[in-house]
Short mmCIF file of C-alpha atoms in Angstrom, two decimals:
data_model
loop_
_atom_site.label_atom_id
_atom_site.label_comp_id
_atom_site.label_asym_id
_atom_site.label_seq_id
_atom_site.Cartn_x
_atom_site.Cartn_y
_atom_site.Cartn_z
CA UNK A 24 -30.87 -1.53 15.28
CA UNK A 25 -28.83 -3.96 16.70
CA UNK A 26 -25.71 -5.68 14.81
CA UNK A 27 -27.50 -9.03 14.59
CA UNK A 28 -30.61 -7.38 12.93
CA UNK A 29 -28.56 -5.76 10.54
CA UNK A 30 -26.64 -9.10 10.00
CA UNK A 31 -30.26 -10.65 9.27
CA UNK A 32 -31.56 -8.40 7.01
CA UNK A 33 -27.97 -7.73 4.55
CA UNK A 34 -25.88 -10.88 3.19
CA UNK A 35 -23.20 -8.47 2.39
CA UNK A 36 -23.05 -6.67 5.90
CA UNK A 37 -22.97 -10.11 7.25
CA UNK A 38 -20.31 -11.47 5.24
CA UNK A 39 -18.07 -8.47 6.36
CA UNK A 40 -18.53 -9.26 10.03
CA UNK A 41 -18.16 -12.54 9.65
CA UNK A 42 -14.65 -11.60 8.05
CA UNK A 43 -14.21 -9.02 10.45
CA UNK A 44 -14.56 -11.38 13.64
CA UNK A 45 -12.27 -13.92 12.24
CA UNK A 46 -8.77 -12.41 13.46
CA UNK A 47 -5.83 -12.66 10.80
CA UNK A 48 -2.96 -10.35 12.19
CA UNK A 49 -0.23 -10.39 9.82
CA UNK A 50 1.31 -14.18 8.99
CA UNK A 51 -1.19 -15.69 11.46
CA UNK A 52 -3.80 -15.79 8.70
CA UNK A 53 -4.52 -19.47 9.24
CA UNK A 54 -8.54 -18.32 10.55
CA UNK A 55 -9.47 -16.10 8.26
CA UNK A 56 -7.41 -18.57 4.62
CA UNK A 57 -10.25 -21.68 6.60
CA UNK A 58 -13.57 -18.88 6.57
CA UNK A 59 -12.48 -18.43 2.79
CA UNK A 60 -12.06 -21.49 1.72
CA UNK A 61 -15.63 -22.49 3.35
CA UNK A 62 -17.32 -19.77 1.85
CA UNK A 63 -15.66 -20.86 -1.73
CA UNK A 64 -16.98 -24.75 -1.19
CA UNK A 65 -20.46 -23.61 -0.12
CA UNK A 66 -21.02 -20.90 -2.96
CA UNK A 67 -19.05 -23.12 -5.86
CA UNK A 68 -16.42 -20.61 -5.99
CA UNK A 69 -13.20 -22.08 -7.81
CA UNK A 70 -10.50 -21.64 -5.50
CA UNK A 71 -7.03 -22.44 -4.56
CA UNK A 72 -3.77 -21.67 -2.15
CA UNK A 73 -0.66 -20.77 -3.63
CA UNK A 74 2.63 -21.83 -2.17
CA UNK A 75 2.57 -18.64 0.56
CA UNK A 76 -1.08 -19.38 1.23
CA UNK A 77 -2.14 -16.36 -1.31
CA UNK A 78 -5.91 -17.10 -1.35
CA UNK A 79 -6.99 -17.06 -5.36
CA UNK A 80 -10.56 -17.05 -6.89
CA UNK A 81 -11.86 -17.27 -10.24
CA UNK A 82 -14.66 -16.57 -11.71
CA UNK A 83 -14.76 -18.21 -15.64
CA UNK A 84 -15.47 -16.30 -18.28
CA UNK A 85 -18.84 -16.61 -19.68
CA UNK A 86 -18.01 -14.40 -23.18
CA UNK A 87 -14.16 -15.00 -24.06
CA UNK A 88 -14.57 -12.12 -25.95
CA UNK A 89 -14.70 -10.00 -23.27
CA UNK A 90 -11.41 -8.81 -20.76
CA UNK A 91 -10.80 -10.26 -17.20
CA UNK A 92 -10.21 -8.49 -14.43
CA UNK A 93 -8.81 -8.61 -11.11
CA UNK A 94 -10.20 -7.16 -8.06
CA UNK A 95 -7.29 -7.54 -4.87
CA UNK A 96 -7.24 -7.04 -1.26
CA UNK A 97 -5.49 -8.14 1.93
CA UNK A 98 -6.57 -10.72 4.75
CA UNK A 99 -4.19 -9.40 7.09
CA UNK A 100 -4.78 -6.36 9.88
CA UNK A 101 -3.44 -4.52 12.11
CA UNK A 102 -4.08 -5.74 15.95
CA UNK A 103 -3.15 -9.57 17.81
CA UNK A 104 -5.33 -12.70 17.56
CA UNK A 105 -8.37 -12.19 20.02
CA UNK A 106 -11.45 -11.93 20.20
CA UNK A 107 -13.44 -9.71 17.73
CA UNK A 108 -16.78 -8.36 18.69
CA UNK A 109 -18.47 -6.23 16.14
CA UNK A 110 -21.17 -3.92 17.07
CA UNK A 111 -23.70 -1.44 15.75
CA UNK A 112 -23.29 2.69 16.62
CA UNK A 113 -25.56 4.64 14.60
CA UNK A 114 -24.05 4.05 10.93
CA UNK A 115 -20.88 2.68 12.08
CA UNK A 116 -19.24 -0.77 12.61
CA UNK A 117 -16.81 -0.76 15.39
CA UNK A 118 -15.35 -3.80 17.60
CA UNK A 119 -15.11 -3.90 21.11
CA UNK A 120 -12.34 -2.94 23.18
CA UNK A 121 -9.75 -3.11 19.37
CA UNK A 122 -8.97 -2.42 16.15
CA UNK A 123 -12.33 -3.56 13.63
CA UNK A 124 -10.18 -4.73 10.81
CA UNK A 125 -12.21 -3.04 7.92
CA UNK A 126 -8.44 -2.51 6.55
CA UNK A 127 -9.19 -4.34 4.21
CA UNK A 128 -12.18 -6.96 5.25
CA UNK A 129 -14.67 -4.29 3.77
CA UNK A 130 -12.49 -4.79 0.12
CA UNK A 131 -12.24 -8.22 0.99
CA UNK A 132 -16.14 -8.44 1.57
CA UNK A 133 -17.14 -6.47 -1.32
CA UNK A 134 -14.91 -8.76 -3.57
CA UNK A 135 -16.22 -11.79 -2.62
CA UNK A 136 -19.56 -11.09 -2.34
CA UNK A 137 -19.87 -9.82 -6.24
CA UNK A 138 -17.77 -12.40 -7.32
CA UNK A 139 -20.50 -14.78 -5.82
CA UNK A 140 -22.89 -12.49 -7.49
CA UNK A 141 -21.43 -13.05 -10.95
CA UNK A 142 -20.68 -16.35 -10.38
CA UNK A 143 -24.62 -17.18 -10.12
CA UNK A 144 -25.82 -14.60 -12.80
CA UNK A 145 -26.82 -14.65 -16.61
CA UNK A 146 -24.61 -11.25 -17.50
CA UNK A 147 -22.44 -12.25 -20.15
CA UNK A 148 -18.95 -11.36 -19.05
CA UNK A 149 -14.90 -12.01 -18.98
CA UNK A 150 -12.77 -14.07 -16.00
CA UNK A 151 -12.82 -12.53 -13.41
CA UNK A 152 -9.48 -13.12 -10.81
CA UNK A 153 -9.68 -12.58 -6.83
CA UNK A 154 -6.35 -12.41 -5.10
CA UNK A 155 -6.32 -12.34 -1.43
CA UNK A 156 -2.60 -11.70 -0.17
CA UNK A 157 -1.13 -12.43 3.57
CA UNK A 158 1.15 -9.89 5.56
CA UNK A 159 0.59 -6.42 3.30
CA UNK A 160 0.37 -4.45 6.94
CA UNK A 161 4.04 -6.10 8.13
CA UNK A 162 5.77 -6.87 5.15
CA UNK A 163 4.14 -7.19 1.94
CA UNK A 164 5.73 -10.16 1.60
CA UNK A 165 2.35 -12.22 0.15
CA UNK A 166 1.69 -9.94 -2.76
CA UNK A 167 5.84 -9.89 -3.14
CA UNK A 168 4.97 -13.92 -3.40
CA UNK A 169 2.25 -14.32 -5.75
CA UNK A 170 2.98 -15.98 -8.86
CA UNK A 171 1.84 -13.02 -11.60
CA UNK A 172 2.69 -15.45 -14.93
CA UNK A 173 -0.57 -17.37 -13.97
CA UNK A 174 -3.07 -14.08 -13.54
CA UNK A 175 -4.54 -13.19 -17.23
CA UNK A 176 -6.11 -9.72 -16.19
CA UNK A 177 -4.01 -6.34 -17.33
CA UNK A 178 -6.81 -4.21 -15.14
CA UNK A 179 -5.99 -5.26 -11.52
CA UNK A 180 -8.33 -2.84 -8.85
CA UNK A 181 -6.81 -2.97 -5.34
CA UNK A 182 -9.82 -2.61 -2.86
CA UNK A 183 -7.71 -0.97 -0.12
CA UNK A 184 -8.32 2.73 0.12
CA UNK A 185 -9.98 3.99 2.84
CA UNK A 186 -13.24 6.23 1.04
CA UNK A 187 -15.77 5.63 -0.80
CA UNK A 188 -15.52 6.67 -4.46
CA UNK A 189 -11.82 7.12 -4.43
CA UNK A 190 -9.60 5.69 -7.62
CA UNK A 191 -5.75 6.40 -6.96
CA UNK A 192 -3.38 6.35 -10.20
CA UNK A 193 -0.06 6.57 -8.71
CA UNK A 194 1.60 5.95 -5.35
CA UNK A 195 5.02 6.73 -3.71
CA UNK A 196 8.05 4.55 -3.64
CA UNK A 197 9.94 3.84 -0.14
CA UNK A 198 13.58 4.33 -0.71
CA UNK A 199 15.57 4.69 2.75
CA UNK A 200 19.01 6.79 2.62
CA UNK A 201 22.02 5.96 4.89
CA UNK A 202 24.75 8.75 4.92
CA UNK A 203 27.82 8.05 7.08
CA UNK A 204 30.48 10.38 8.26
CA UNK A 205 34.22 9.28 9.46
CA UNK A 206 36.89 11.56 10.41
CA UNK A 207 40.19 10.17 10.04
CA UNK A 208 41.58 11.87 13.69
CA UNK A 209 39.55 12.20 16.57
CA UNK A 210 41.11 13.54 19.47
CA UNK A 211 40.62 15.99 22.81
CA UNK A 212 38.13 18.60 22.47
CA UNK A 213 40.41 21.23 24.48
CA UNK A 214 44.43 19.68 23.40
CA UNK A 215 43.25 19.04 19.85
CA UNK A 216 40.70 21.71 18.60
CA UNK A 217 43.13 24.02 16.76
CA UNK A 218 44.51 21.35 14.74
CA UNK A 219 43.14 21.87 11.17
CA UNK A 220 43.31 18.11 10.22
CA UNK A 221 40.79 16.92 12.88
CA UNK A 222 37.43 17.51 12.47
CA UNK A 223 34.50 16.88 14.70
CA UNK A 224 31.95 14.15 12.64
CA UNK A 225 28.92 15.61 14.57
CA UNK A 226 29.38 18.61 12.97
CA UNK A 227 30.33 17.75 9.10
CA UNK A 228 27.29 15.08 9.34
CA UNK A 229 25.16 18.47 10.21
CA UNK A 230 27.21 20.39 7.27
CA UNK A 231 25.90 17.74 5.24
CA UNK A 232 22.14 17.68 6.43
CA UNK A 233 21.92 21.50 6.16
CA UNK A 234 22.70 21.25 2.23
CA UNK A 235 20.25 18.79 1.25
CA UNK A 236 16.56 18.64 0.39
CA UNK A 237 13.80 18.43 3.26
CA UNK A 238 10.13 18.27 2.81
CA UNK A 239 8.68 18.50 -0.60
CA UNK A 240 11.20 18.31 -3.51
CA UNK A 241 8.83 18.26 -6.03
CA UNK A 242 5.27 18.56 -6.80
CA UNK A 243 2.73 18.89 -9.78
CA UNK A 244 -0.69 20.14 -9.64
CA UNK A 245 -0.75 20.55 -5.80
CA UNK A 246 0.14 17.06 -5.55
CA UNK A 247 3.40 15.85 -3.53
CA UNK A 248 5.20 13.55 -6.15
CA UNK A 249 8.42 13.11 -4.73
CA UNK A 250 9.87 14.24 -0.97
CA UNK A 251 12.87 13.69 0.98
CA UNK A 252 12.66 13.31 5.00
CA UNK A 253 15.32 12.98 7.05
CA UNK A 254 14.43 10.99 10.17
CA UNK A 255 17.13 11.35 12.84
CA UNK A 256 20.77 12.12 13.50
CA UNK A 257 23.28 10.42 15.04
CA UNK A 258 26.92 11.42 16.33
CA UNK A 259 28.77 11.47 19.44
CA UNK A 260 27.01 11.30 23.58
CA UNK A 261 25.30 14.19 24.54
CA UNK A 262 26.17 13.52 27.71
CA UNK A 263 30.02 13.63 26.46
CA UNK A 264 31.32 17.02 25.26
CA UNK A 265 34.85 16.90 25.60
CA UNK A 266 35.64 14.52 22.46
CA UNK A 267 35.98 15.48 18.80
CA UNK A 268 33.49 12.72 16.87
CA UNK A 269 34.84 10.57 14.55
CA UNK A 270 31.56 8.68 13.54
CA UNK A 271 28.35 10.59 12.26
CA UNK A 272 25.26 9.08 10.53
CA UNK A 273 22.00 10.45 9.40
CA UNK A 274 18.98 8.31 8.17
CA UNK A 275 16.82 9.89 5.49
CA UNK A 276 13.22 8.12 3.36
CA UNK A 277 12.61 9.11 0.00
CA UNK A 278 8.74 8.89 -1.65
CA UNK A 279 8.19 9.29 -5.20
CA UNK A 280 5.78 8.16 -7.99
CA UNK A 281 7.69 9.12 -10.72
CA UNK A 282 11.28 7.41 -11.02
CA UNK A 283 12.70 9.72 -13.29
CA UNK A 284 12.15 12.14 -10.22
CA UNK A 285 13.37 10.25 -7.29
CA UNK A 286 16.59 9.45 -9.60
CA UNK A 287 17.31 13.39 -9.97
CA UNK A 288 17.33 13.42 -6.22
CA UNK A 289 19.27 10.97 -6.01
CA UNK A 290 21.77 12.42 -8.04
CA UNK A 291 21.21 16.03 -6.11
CA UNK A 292 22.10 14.00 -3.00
CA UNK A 293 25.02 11.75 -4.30
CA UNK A 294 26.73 15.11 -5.79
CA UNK A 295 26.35 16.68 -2.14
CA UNK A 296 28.43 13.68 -0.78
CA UNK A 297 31.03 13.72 -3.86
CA UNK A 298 31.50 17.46 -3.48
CA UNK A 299 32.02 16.82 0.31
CA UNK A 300 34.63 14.09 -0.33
CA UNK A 301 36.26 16.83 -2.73
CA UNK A 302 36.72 19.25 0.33
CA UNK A 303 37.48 17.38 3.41
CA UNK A 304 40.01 14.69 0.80
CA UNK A 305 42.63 12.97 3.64
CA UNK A 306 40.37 14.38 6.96
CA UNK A 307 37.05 13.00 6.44
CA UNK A 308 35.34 10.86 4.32
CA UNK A 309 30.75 10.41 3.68
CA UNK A 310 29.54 7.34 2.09
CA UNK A 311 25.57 7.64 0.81
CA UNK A 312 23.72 4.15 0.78
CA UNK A 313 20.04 3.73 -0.69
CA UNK A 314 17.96 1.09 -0.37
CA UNK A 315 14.44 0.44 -1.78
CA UNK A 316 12.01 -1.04 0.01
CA UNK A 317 9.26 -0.41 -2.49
CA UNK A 318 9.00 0.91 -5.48
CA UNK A 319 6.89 3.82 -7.43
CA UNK A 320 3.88 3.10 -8.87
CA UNK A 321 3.98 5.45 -11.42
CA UNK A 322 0.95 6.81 -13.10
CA UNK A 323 0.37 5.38 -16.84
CA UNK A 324 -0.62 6.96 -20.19
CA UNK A 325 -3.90 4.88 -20.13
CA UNK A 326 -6.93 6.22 -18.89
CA UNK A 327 -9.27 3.94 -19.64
CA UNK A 328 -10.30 3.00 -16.01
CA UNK A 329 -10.36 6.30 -14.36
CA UNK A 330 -12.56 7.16 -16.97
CA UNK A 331 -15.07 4.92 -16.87
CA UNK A 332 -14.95 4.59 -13.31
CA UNK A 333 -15.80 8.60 -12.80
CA UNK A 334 -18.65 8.09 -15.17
CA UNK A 335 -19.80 5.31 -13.59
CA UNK A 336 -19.47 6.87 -10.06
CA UNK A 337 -21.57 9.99 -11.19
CA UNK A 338 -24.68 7.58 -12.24
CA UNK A 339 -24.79 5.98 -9.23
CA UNK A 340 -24.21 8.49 -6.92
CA UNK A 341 -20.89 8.67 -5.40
CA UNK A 342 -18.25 11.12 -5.54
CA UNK A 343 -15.65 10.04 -7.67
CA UNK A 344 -12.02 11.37 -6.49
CA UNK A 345 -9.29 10.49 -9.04
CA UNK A 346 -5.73 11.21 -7.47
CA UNK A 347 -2.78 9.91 -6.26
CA UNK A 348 -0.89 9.13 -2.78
CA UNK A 349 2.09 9.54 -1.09
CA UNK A 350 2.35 6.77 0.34
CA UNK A 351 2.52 3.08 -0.42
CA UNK A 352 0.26 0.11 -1.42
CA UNK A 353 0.49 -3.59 -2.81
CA UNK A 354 -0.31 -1.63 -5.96
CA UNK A 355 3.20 -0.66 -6.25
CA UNK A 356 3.98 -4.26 -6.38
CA UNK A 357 1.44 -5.05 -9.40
CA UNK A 358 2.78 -2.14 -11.24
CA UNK A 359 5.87 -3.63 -11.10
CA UNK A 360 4.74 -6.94 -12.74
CA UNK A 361 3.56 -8.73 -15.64
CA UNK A 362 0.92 -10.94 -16.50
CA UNK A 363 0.63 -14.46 -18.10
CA UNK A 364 0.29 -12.41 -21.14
CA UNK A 365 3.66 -10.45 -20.59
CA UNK A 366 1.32 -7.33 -20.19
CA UNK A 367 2.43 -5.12 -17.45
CA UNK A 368 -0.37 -4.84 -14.90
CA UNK A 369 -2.29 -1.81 -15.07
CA UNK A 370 -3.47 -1.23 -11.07
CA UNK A 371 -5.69 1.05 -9.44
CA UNK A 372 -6.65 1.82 -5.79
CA UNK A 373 -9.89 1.82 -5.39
CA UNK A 374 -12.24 2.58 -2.13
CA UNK A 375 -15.67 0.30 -1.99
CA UNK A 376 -16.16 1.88 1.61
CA UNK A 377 -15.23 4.76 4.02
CA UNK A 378 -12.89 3.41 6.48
CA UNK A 379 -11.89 5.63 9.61
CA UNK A 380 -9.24 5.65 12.19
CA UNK A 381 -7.65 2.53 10.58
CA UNK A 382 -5.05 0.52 12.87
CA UNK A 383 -6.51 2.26 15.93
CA UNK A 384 -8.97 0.77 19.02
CA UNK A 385 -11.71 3.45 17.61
CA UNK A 386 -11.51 1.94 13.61
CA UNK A 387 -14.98 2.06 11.90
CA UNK A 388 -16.58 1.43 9.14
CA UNK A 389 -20.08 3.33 7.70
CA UNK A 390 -22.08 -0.02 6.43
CA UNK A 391 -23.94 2.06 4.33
CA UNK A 392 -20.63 2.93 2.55
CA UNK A 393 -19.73 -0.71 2.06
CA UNK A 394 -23.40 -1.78 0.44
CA UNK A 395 -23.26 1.73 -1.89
CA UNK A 396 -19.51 0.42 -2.40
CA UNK A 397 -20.77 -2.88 -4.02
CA UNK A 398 -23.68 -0.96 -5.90
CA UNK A 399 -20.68 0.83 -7.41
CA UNK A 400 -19.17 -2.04 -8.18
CA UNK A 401 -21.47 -3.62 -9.77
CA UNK A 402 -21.93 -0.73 -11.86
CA UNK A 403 -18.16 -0.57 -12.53
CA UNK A 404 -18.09 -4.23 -13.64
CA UNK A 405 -21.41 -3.97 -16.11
CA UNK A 406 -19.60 -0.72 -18.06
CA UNK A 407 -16.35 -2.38 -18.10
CA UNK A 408 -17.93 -5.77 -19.89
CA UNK A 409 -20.29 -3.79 -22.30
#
């Protein structure tokens, strides 16, 4: 079958390639905010751009009496402005010659479409919010920009991850770690290296690095919830040997999804540099810096969704996985925030299709994943408004 046969006989299939062959690298969304917006006028969709050109739907509420919900994902990918050429191999979507996109036009896709869906149907149900963010592969700086005191939902399902069927309930923070050595007295490395008030800052920065964390620091249920990596060293010219160092640094990331955690190894690290400071007191001194670049999004006490969403997985046949990830997602952002309401928002990753090889030339997408994704959608939605 070719792509355009497909494209013929699937309004949902088509609406992803259409999405998918508008290019929207990161802050050069401008093609992709102008396909939106046209789909919203010629399907009555209520729509509107928020001050960072955040694309927001809504979809009234029919029965007050039931909750809203929002369904997110981002119109930014990975790869420049060119050309997009989508075509058909076997089951799977890929694009000519670059990456597809499908991170995160098939959650973009699946949103829209069912909130089209609902839009023109007689199923009694709550308001239901779309938020389509800019720049969440560079930056996360639209999500970061989205004004949260005007979304009513408490339920907010990022369409983002990259399998069908999976429902993530907490994600890792992004903390980076500066440590920096100075000696006080630098000096000759054959004159000066008996004289016990010099010492050499390439190796106290490796003194330090030896007695702190590496890898996993902690885990529950076979699940990585908090880890400390350290990602280079720096000291001296290895092409330079005769000089005691004066200036050492070492650059460490921290990912954790519970705070409490990533605070106690913190601490661990903090009392390494104190107890340094303690030894080496008038020959060398370590400063510690941290910096958070995102933070956990820490798994809450109510299981509501990944409840209902296993059940409704199981009747519609898909594989429900219900875990969490070490890495990070504009969920983290959301979990972080509160509604109009002053509810804190309750998010969830969710995958509506199974994505492969994301932010590479050989991305794909299964299509049959993406039109079982919106089945279990669907689903999803009809439980949650019963």
């Amino acid at each position: 079958m070719l792509i355009s046969e497909l494209r013929e006989e699937n309004e949902l299939i088509d609406l992803f390639c259409g999405l998918a062959e508008t290019p929207s690298p990161s802050m050069q969304e401008e093609k992709v905010i102008a396909f939106l917006e046209d789909y919203c006028r010629k399907n009555n969709l209520e729509y509107r751009l928020d001050g960072y050109k955040n694309v927001l739907i809504k979809v009234p509420a029919t029965d007050s009496t039931k909750p809203p919900l929002l369904l997110s994902s981002h119109m930014d990918v990975i790869g420049d402005d060119s050309p997009v050429e989508a075509y058909l191999d076997g089951d799977l979507i890929r694009a000519k010659g670059r990456t597809l996109g499908a991170d995160d036009k098939a959650g973009l896709a699946n949103a829209l479409y069912f909130a089209t869906k609902l839009s023109k149907s007689s199923m009694p149900h709550g308001e239901l919010e779309l938020v389509f963010t800019r720049d969440e592969e560079n930056g996360a700086s639209g999500i970061r920009n989205i004004e949260f005191d005007k979304l009513n939902s408490k339920y907010a399902l990022v369409l983002d991850s990259d399998s069908l069927g999976q429902l993530m309930t907490s994600g890792a923070s992004y903390t980076t770690v500066k440590i920096h050595v100075t000696s006080f007295k630098g000096g000759h490395s054959g004159i000066d290296i008996a004289d016990p008030t010099r010492e050499n800052a390439a190796k106290l920065i490796a003194d330090i690095v030896s007695n702190l964390p590496q890898g996993v620091y902690y885990s529950e249920n076979g699940q990585v919830v908090t880890s400390c990596n350290i990602g280079g060293i720096i000291s001296g010219n290895v092409k330079v040997t005769n000089i005691i160092n004066t200036t050492a640094e070492a650059s460490y990331s921290i990912r954790s999804s519970s705070r409490k955690m990533e605070e106690e190894l913190k601490n661990r690290m903090i009392f390494e540099i104190d107890d340094f400071n303690k030894q080496y007191e008038g020959i060398a001194k370590a400063e510690i810096v941290f910096e958070e670049h995102l933070p956990p999004f820490e798994k809450a006490e109510d299981d509501y969704i990944p409840i209902l969403f296993e059940a409704v997985a199981r009747k519609v046949g898909v594989t429900p996985e219900i875990s969490s990830f070490h890495a990070g997602a504009e969920t983290h952002i959301y979990a972080n925030r509160t509604n109009s309401k002053g509810e804190k928002f309750l998010p969830f990753l969710v995958g509506l299709a199974d994505v492969q090889n994301m932010h590479s030339s050989e991305e794909n997408v299964n299509y049959k994943s993406i039109i079982k994704g919106q089945e279990l959608l669907e689903a999803f939605y009809q439980a949650y408004s019963d």
